[in-house]
XYZ file of C-alpha atoms in Angstrom:
139
model
C -28.166 -3.048 43.808
C -28.595 -1.247 40.675
C -29.651 1.336 42.071
C -26.279 1.691 43.891
C -24.671 2.219 40.572
C -27.679 4.051 39.109
C -29.780 6.089 41.880
C -31.877 7.269 38.844
C -33.932 4.021 39.140
C -36.207 3.710 42.177
C -38.678 1.920 40.401
C -39.266 -2.208 39.444
C -40.868 -0.765 35.999
C -37.766 0.853 35.613
C -34.897 -1.385 37.399
C -36.863 -4.190 34.596
C -36.498 -1.869 31.651
C -32.489 -1.115 32.609
C -32.454 -4.809 33.124
C -33.892 -5.488 29.357
C -31.860 -2.891 27.755
C -28.394 -3.770 28.846
C -29.417 -7.847 27.773
C -30.690 -6.010 24.034
C -26.858 -4.433 24.361
C -24.984 -7.289 25.066
C -27.444 -9.168 22.228
C -26.102 -6.415 19.748
C -22.416 -6.525 20.961
C -22.094 -9.960 20.450
C -24.106 -10.257 16.741
C -21.870 -7.556 15.965
C -18.377 -9.857 17.652
C -20.407 -12.576 15.164
C -19.827 -10.224 11.927
C -16.394 -9.121 12.970
C -15.668 -12.762 12.931
C -16.547 -13.039 9.376
C -14.950 -10.755 7.836
C -11.562 -11.038 9.629
C -12.130 -14.832 8.143
C -12.797 -13.359 4.656
C -9.483 -11.470 4.769
C -7.522 -14.399 5.710
C -9.032 -16.333 3.019
C -8.156 -13.203 0.918
C -4.822 -13.615 2.410
C -4.436 -17.121 1.694
C -5.684 -17.280 -1.930
C -3.883 -14.345 -2.625
C -0.497 -15.507 -1.944
C -1.163 -19.599 -1.920
C -0.467 -19.657 0.934
C -2.500 -22.341 2.536
C -1.124 -22.213 5.814
C -2.784 -19.525 6.199
C -5.898 -20.626 7.076
C -4.413 -22.539 10.288
C -5.596 -18.894 12.177
C -9.075 -20.502 10.602
C -9.372 -23.255 13.371
C -9.042 -20.742 16.083
C -11.644 -18.105 14.801
C -14.407 -20.317 13.741
C -14.337 -21.614 17.558
C -14.705 -18.208 18.549
C -17.346 -18.057 16.087
C -19.079 -21.162 17.671
C -18.857 -19.672 21.126
C -20.029 -17.065 20.038
C -23.414 -17.792 18.307
C -24.194 -20.353 21.636
C -24.414 -16.808 22.984
C -26.160 -15.852 20.555
C -28.875 -18.388 20.908
C -29.296 -18.844 24.135
C -28.668 -15.344 25.683
C -32.261 -14.031 24.504
C -33.815 -16.595 27.072
C -33.069 -14.369 29.930
C -34.315 -12.236 31.793
C -31.277 -9.841 32.883
C -27.951 -10.106 31.712
C -27.141 -11.168 36.000
C -28.751 -14.756 34.774
C -27.925 -15.565 31.643
C -24.041 -14.921 32.876
C -24.379 -16.707 36.176
C -26.073 -20.381 34.108
C -25.102 -22.726 32.169
C -25.632 -22.610 28.599
C -24.804 -24.892 25.411
C -25.801 -25.302 21.895
C -28.624 -26.593 21.148
C -28.833 -28.663 18.362
C -31.684 -30.619 17.880
C -34.679 -30.111 20.313
C -34.587 -26.900 23.503
C -32.387 -29.311 24.887
C -28.288 -28.672 24.737
C -25.900 -31.256 23.684
C -23.043 -30.636 27.284
C -23.255 -27.403 28.809
C -21.393 -24.698 31.371
C -21.283 -21.136 32.519
C -22.462 -18.586 30.301
C -19.106 -16.105 31.239
C -16.536 -18.877 30.513
C -17.936 -19.056 26.530
C -18.036 -15.878 26.983
C -13.832 -16.159 27.727
C -13.530 -18.765 24.927
C -15.106 -16.709 22.676
C -12.832 -13.175 23.249
C -9.616 -15.830 23.988
C -9.575 -17.505 21.038
C -10.769 -14.700 18.641
C -7.393 -13.324 20.102
C -5.707 -16.062 19.791
C -6.797 -15.999 15.565
C -5.062 -13.109 15.563
C -1.841 -13.848 17.169
C -1.529 -16.665 15.232
C -2.150 -15.447 12.013
C 0.644 -12.280 12.709
C 2.360 -15.350 13.443
C 1.957 -16.887 9.994
C 2.956 -13.702 8.209
C 5.645 -12.900 9.839
C 7.238 -16.255 9.200
C 5.514 -16.239 5.439
C 7.992 -16.350 2.671
C 8.705 -12.373 1.546
C 7.316 -13.369 -1.797
C 3.920 -14.059 -0.165
C 2.303 -11.709 -2.717
C 4.335 -11.932 -5.605
C 3.044 -12.874 -9.104
C 5.842 -16.059 -8.862
């Protein structure tokens, strides 16, 4: 398994350290995405305020969904002992207890997170192209 890709991993201890390190890196990656979504949302809101065009905010809907999916992933990832165990687990949002409201496979949450983010950027780009030419004028 891991030793096929990384022949220097020979002991069980090294394998466990490697798996834990991958899990930590994935957690950092997910937290980076959540920060990115926040920054992009701020840019979208700023653009909408500058142009007084509130229909720019349509792009916030898929972006909020991406943030939701990223939050579910980040909130569950450290409950598992390896990335493989996490990606094959059923996860969901935990609000009032340790039991999720609903659960689906973790890889689906990851996929939905990425698709929603790119969807938000596409919606924003379409709005920019379709927007009136005097969008940033002071009228």
